Amino acid sequence: MIEAKLDIVENQNKKPKPEGDDLPFGQVFTDHMFTMEYTREKGWFQPQIVPYEPITLDPAAMIFHYGQSVFEGLKAYLNSEGDIQLFRPEENLKRMNRSNGRMSIPPISEELVINYLKQLLLLEKEWIPNEEGRSLYIRPFVIATEANLAVAPSQSYKFMIILSPVGSYYPEGIHPVSIQVEEHFTRAVRGGTGTAKTGGNYCGGYKAQEKAADRGHAQVMWLDGVHKKYIEEVGSMNVFFKINGQIITPELNDSILEGVTRKSIIELLKHWNIDVIERKISMEELLQAYEDGQLEEAFGAGTAAVVSPIGELSWQDETMIINGRQTGDLTKFLYNTITGIQTGKLPDTFNWTET
Ligand code: PMP
């Protein structure tokens, strides 16, 4: 590990830690944050940990106008020995640099960031909940800071990491949700920015989400933007189907975000010798499988929920009820295995966790 020196300014006004289980996602933040600056002349410089506080930016800062930014999302857990555990953080940081590349933002040393993150987590260790299902959500992000209204990549950036304790995604146990297949709006399109974790991809999806919510659905299933035929993702998760014993997930293309959970599930299934295939899958094929009684399970996969079973899927005039709206055995098994590895309750045979 390379030496990662940084300045630390301790917060003298520490906040009380939240108690109880009703911890809303992403609304409570810890006492400190990590910040680092970039200019063309200096590269990335001035890494520091400072008290969590608002930042000041010029109103002409490019982030406000053209949205040049990327973000990441991962979690830290406390294992039974009281050590901080991260789940495949290098995968998130590699993805951050892929996103940076797509958004014309300069790369950041993944090794240095992991080192800085670990120093921040050590300082904030008391904020990591050790109750079942809870964790500390980590949000690294980069924003364009140059004050300039020209439509061009910024000459300066700010990289930050903020931390937020989060409650269990499933306080009442894992439960299937109802999903609406979106026929009009598109999350990402060939040649677009779908493979990058950048803000615009998410706010561009709100309209479809509102539509689905109005019809009583929890989330949207996204189809490809060219043919509106092939399944891409569900909400902000990758998606898996179990059809006649085989697991199918849409193959990566340049409009699907490559999830760390998706990658881990594929590796687990292969390790268990369960038939898993990455390929295009259309809504027609899915409906046919459903009508033939072969659609056994369907679930989304992402850091926030780990897996989110789909109990009901509405597409055009069809409604598919999957596995009698119950969580499937494979979905449950994947959930228990991944959360077990993340929290240190199960052996980490794949070397996925870092302490
Ligand atoms: N797709 C999208 C669009 C996402 O935002 C996310 C969350 N990062 C995922 C998939 C799942 O990725 P991960 O498993 O790395 O959380």
Coordinates of C-alpha atoms and ligand atoms in Angstrom, one line a residue:
M1 CA 0.0 0.0 0.0
I2 CA 1.4 3.4 -1.0
E3 CA 1.8 6.1 1.6
A4 CA -1.3 8.3 1.6
K5 CA -0.6 11.3 3.7
L6 CA -3.4 13.7 4.4
D7 CA -4.4 16.5 6.8
I8 CA -7.0 15.8 9.4
V9 CA -9.0 18.6 11.0
E10 CA -11.0 17.0 13.8
N11 CA -14.6 18.0 14.3
Q12 CA -15.0 19.6 17.8
N13 CA -18.8 19.6 17.6
K14 CA -19.6 15.9 17.2
K15 CA -23.3 15.0 16.6
P16 CA -25.3 12.4 18.5
K17 CA -25.5 9.1 16.6
P18 CA -28.9 8.1 15.5
E19 CA -30.7 5.4 17.5
G20 CA -33.6 3.1 16.6
D21 CA -34.5 1.5 13.3
D22 CA -36.3 4.3 11.4
L23 CA -33.1 5.6 9.8
P24 CA -34.1 7.1 6.5
F25 CA -31.7 6.4 3.6
G26 CA -29.1 9.2 3.1
Q27 CA -30.3 11.9 5.4
V28 CA -27.9 11.6 8.3
F29 CA -24.2 12.2 7.8
T30 CA -21.2 11.5 10.0
D31 CA -18.9 14.2 11.6
H32 CA -16.2 14.2 8.9
M33 CA -15.8 14.1 5.2
F34 CA -12.9 13.6 2.8
T35 CA -12.0 16.3 0.2
M36 CA -9.4 16.6 -2.5
E37 CA -8.9 19.1 -5.3
Y38 CA -7.8 18.9 -8.9
T39 CA -6.4 21.5 -11.3
R40 CA -4.7 20.8 -14.7
E41 CA -1.4 22.3 -13.3
K42 CA -1.3 20.3 -10.0
G43 CA -3.3 17.2 -10.7
W44 CA -5.1 15.8 -7.7
F45 CA -3.8 17.6 -4.5
Q46 CA -4.7 18.7 -1.0
P47 CA -6.2 15.5 0.3
Q48 CA -7.8 16.2 3.7
I49 CA -10.4 15.0 6.2
V50 CA -12.4 17.9 7.6
P51 CA -15.6 18.4 9.7
Y52 CA -18.7 17.6 7.6
E53 CA -20.1 21.0 6.5
P54 CA -21.6 22.8 3.5
I55 CA -19.1 23.7 0.7
T56 CA -18.9 26.9 -1.2
L57 CA -18.9 27.0 -5.0
D58 CA -19.0 29.8 -7.5
P59 CA -22.5 30.0 -9.1
A60 CA -20.8 29.5 -12.5
A61 CA -19.2 26.3 -11.3
M62 CA -19.7 23.9 -14.2
I63 CA -21.4 21.2 -12.1
F64 CA -24.5 23.4 -11.8
H65 CA -24.8 23.9 -15.6
Y66 CA -23.8 20.9 -17.5
G67 CA -23.8 18.3 -14.8
Q68 CA -20.2 17.0 -15.2
S69 CA -20.0 14.7 -12.2
V70 CA -19.7 11.0 -11.2
F71 CA -20.6 9.2 -8.0
E72 CA -20.2 5.8 -6.4
G73 CA -22.0 3.9 -3.6
L74 CA -20.7 1.1 -1.4
K75 CA -21.0 0.1 2.3
A76 CA -18.9 -0.5 5.3
Y77 CA -19.9 -3.1 8.0
L78 CA -18.5 -4.0 11.4
N79 CA -17.8 -7.7 11.7
S80 CA -18.1 -9.7 15.0
E81 CA -14.5 -8.9 15.9
G82 CA -15.4 -5.2 15.7
D83 CA -13.3 -4.7 12.5
I84 CA -14.4 -2.5 9.7
Q85 CA -15.2 -4.5 6.6
L86 CA -15.5 -3.2 3.0
F87 CA -17.0 -5.3 0.2
R88 CA -15.0 -5.2 -3.0
P89 CA -14.1 -1.5 -2.8
E90 CA -11.6 -1.7 -5.6
E91 CA -14.5 -2.7 -8.0
N92 CA -16.3 0.5 -7.1
L93 CA -13.2 2.6 -7.6
K94 CA -12.4 1.0 -10.9
R95 CA -16.0 1.8 -11.9
M96 CA -15.6 5.3 -10.7
N97 CA -12.6 5.7 -13.1
R98 CA -14.6 4.2 -15.9
S99 CA -17.3 6.8 -15.2
N100 CA -14.7 9.5 -15.0
G101 CA -13.3 8.4 -18.4
R102 CA -16.8 8.6 -19.9
M103 CA -17.5 12.0 -18.4
S104 CA -14.1 13.5 -19.3
I105 CA -13.0 13.8 -15.7
P106 CA -9.4 12.9 -14.9
P107 CA -8.7 9.5 -13.2
I108 CA -8.0 9.2 -9.5
S109 CA -5.6 6.7 -8.0
E110 CA -7.8 3.8 -6.8
E111 CA -5.1 2.7 -4.3
L112 CA -4.8 6.2 -2.8
V113 CA -8.6 6.6 -2.5
I114 CA -9.0 3.2 -0.7
N115 CA -6.3 4.3 1.7
Y116 CA -7.9 7.7 2.3
L117 CA -11.3 6.0 2.7
K118 CA -9.9 3.7 5.3
Q119 CA -8.5 6.6 7.3
L120 CA -11.9 8.3 7.1
L121 CA -13.6 5.2 8.3
L122 CA -11.2 4.7 11.2
L123 CA -12.0 8.2 12.4
E124 CA -15.8 7.5 12.0
K125 CA -15.8 4.0 13.3
E126 CA -18.3 4.7 16.0
W127 CA -20.8 5.7 13.3
I128 CA -20.8 2.2 11.7
P129 CA -23.9 0.5 13.1
N130 CA -23.3 -3.1 14.3
E131 CA -27.0 -4.1 14.4
E132 CA -28.2 -6.7 12.0
G133 CA -28.8 -5.3 8.5
R134 CA -27.4 -1.9 9.2
S135 CA -24.3 -0.4 7.7
L136 CA -22.5 2.8 6.8
Y137 CA -23.2 3.9 3.3
I138 CA -20.2 5.5 1.5
R139 CA -20.7 8.1 -1.2
P140 CA -17.6 9.1 -3.1
F141 CA -18.2 11.7 -5.8
V142 CA -16.5 14.2 -8.2
I143 CA -17.9 17.5 -9.3
A144 CA -16.7 20.0 -11.9
T145 CA -15.8 23.3 -10.1
E146 CA -14.4 25.6 -12.7
A147 CA -16.4 28.9 -12.9
N148 CA -17.0 29.0 -16.6
L149 CA -20.2 28.7 -18.7
A150 CA -18.4 27.3 -21.8
V151 CA -19.7 23.9 -22.8
A152 CA -16.4 22.0 -22.3
P153 CA -14.7 19.8 -19.7
S154 CA -13.9 21.7 -16.5
Q155 CA -10.3 22.6 -15.7
S156 CA -10.8 21.9 -12.0
Y157 CA -12.7 19.3 -9.9
K158 CA -13.5 18.4 -6.3
F159 CA -13.5 14.8 -5.1
M160 CA -15.3 14.1 -1.8
I161 CA -16.4 11.2 0.3
I162 CA -19.3 11.5 2.7
L163 CA -20.7 8.8 4.9
S164 CA -24.2 8.0 6.0
P165 CA -25.4 5.4 8.5
V166 CA -28.3 3.4 7.0
G167 CA -30.9 1.2 8.5
S168 CA -31.8 -2.2 7.2
Y169 CA -33.3 -2.3 3.7
Y170 CA -35.6 -5.0 4.9
P171 CA -36.6 -4.1 8.5
E172 CA -39.6 -6.5 8.1
G173 CA -37.8 -9.2 6.2
I174 CA -37.1 -9.5 2.4
H175 CA -40.3 -9.0 0.4
P176 CA -41.1 -9.0 -3.4
V177 CA -42.1 -5.7 -5.1
S178 CA -44.3 -4.8 -8.0
I179 CA -42.6 -3.5 -11.2
Q180 CA -43.9 -1.6 -14.2
V181 CA -42.0 -2.1 -17.5
E182 CA -41.4 1.4 -19.0
E183 CA -42.5 1.7 -22.6
H184 CA -41.8 5.3 -23.4
F185 CA -39.0 6.8 -21.3
T186 CA -35.4 5.6 -21.7
R187 CA -32.8 5.4 -19.0
A188 CA -29.8 5.1 -21.3
V189 CA -29.2 4.6 -25.0
R190 CA -26.5 3.1 -27.2
G191 CA -23.5 5.5 -27.2
G192 CA -24.9 7.5 -24.2
T193 CA -23.8 7.6 -20.6
G194 CA -25.6 4.6 -19.2
T195 CA -22.4 2.7 -18.2
A196 CA -21.3 5.8 -16.1
K197 CA -22.6 6.5 -12.6
T198 CA -23.4 10.1 -13.4
G199 CA -26.3 12.2 -12.0
G200 CA -28.2 12.9 -15.2
N201 CA -28.9 9.2 -15.7
Y202 CA -30.8 9.2 -12.4
C203 CA -32.9 12.4 -12.6
G204 CA -33.7 11.4 -16.2
G205 CA -35.5 8.4 -14.7
Y206 CA -37.7 10.3 -12.2
K207 CA -40.6 10.8 -14.7
A208 CA -40.9 7.1 -15.4
Q209 CA -40.6 6.4 -11.7
E210 CA -43.5 8.9 -11.0
K211 CA -45.6 7.2 -13.6
A212 CA -45.0 3.7 -12.1
A213 CA -45.7 5.0 -8.6
D214 CA -49.0 6.5 -9.7
R215 CA -50.0 3.1 -10.9
G216 CA -49.0 1.5 -7.6
H217 CA -45.7 0.0 -8.6
A218 CA -42.5 0.3 -6.6
Q219 CA -40.1 0.6 -9.5
V220 CA -39.6 0.7 -13.2
M221 CA -38.1 -1.9 -15.5
W222 CA -36.0 -0.3 -18.2
L223 CA -35.9 -1.6 -21.8
D224 CA -33.2 -0.8 -24.4
G225 CA -33.6 2.6 -25.9
V226 CA -33.2 1.5 -29.5
H227 CA -35.8 -1.2 -30.0
K228 CA -37.7 -1.0 -26.6
K229 CA -37.5 -4.7 -26.8
Y230 CA -34.7 -6.0 -24.6
I231 CA -34.6 -5.8 -20.8
E232 CA -31.8 -3.7 -19.4
E233 CA -32.2 -2.9 -15.7
V234 CA -34.7 -2.5 -12.9
G235 CA -34.8 0.8 -11.0
S236 CA -31.2 1.4 -10.2
M237 CA -30.3 -2.3 -10.1
N238 CA -29.2 -5.0 -12.5
V239 CA -31.8 -7.7 -13.1
F240 CA -31.8 -11.5 -13.0
F241 CA -34.4 -14.1 -14.1
K242 CA -34.6 -17.8 -13.3
I243 CA -36.2 -19.5 -16.3
N244 CA -36.5 -23.3 -16.3
G245 CA -33.6 -23.7 -13.9
Q246 CA -31.2 -21.4 -15.8
I247 CA -30.3 -17.9 -14.6
I248 CA -30.3 -15.2 -17.2
T249 CA -29.1 -11.6 -16.8
P250 CA -28.9 -9.0 -19.6
E251 CA -25.4 -9.0 -21.1
L252 CA -23.5 -5.8 -20.6
N253 CA -23.7 -3.3 -23.4
D254 CA -22.9 0.4 -23.4
S255 CA -26.2 1.4 -21.7
I256 CA -26.2 -0.9 -18.7
L257 CA -24.3 0.0 -15.5
E258 CA -22.0 -2.9 -14.5
G259 CA -23.0 -3.6 -10.9
V260 CA -20.6 -5.0 -8.3
T261 CA -23.5 -7.1 -6.9
R262 CA -24.3 -8.4 -10.4
K263 CA -20.7 -9.4 -10.9
S264 CA -20.6 -11.1 -7.4
I265 CA -23.8 -13.0 -8.1
I266 CA -22.5 -14.3 -11.4
E267 CA -19.3 -15.4 -9.7
L268 CA -21.2 -17.1 -6.9
L269 CA -23.5 -19.0 -9.3
K270 CA -20.6 -20.2 -11.4
H271 CA -18.8 -21.4 -8.2
W272 CA -22.0 -23.3 -7.2
N273 CA -22.2 -24.8 -10.8
I274 CA -25.5 -23.2 -11.3
D275 CA -26.2 -22.5 -15.0
V276 CA -25.9 -18.7 -15.5
I277 CA -25.8 -16.9 -18.8
E278 CA -25.4 -13.2 -19.8
R279 CA -27.3 -12.6 -22.9
K280 CA -30.0 -10.4 -24.4
I281 CA -33.5 -11.2 -23.2
S282 CA -36.6 -9.6 -24.6
M283 CA -40.0 -8.9 -22.9
E284 CA -41.6 -11.3 -25.5
E285 CA -39.3 -14.1 -24.4
L286 CA -40.0 -13.3 -20.7
L287 CA -43.7 -13.3 -21.2
Q288 CA -43.5 -16.6 -23.2
A289 CA -41.5 -18.2 -20.4
Y290 CA -44.1 -16.9 -17.9
E291 CA -47.0 -18.3 -20.0
D292 CA -45.2 -21.6 -20.3
G293 CA -44.8 -21.8 -16.5
Q294 CA -41.0 -21.5 -16.7
L295 CA -40.4 -18.1 -15.1
E296 CA -39.4 -19.2 -11.6
E297 CA -37.8 -16.2 -10.0
A298 CA -36.9 -12.6 -10.9
F299 CA -34.9 -10.1 -8.9
G300 CA -33.0 -6.9 -9.0
A301 CA -29.4 -6.8 -7.7
G302 CA -27.6 -3.8 -6.2
T303 CA -25.6 -2.5 -3.2
A304 CA -28.6 -0.9 -1.4
A305 CA -30.9 -4.0 -1.2
V306 CA -28.4 -6.7 -2.3
V307 CA -31.3 -8.5 -4.0
S308 CA -34.9 -7.3 -4.5
P309 CA -37.3 -10.0 -5.6
I310 CA -39.9 -9.1 -8.2
G311 CA -43.3 -10.4 -7.2
E312 CA -45.4 -8.7 -10.0
L313 CA -44.3 -7.4 -13.4
S314 CA -46.7 -5.3 -15.6
W315 CA -46.0 -4.9 -19.2
Q316 CA -48.5 -3.4 -21.7
D317 CA -51.8 -5.2 -20.8
E318 CA -50.1 -8.2 -19.1
T319 CA -49.4 -8.7 -15.5
M320 CA -47.1 -11.5 -14.5
I321 CA -47.3 -12.9 -10.9
I322 CA -43.9 -14.4 -10.2
N323 CA -43.4 -17.3 -7.8
G324 CA -46.8 -16.5 -6.2
R325 CA -45.4 -13.2 -5.0
Q326 CA -43.0 -15.0 -2.7
T327 CA -39.3 -14.6 -2.5
G328 CA -37.7 -17.5 -4.4
D329 CA -35.3 -19.9 -2.8
L330 CA -32.4 -18.9 -5.0
T331 CA -33.0 -15.2 -4.3
K332 CA -33.0 -15.9 -0.6
F333 CA -29.9 -18.0 -0.8
L334 CA -28.0 -15.3 -2.7
Y335 CA -29.2 -12.7 -0.2
N336 CA -28.0 -14.7 2.8
T337 CA -24.7 -15.6 1.2
I338 CA -23.8 -12.1 0.1
T339 CA -24.9 -10.4 3.4
G340 CA -23.2 -13.2 5.3
I341 CA -19.9 -12.5 3.5
Q342 CA -20.3 -8.7 3.8
T343 CA -20.8 -8.8 7.6
G344 CA -18.2 -11.6 8.2
K345 CA -20.7 -14.2 9.4
L346 CA -19.8 -16.4 6.5
P347 CA -16.3 -17.3 5.4
D348 CA -15.0 -15.0 2.6
T349 CA -13.8 -17.7 0.3
F350 CA -13.5 -15.3 -2.6
N351 CA -11.4 -12.7 -0.8
W352 CA -14.1 -10.1 -1.4
T353 CA -13.9 -8.2 1.8
E354 CA -11.2 -5.8 3.0
T355 CA -10.6 -4.8 6.6
Ligands
PMP1 N1 -27.6 -0.2 -12.2 C1 -27.6 1.1 -11.8 C2 -28.2 2.1 -12.8 C3 -27.2 1.5 -10.5 O1 -27.2 2.8 -10.2 C4 -26.7 0.6 -9.6 C5 -26.2 1.0 -8.3 N2 -24.9 1.4 -8.3 C6 -26.6 -0.8 -10.1 C7 -27.1 -1.1 -11.3 C8 -26.1 -1.8 -9.1 O2 -24.7 -1.6 -8.9 P1 -24.0 -2.1 -7.6 O3 -24.3 -3.6 -7.5 O4 -22.6 -1.9 -7.8 O5 -24.6 -1.3 -6.5

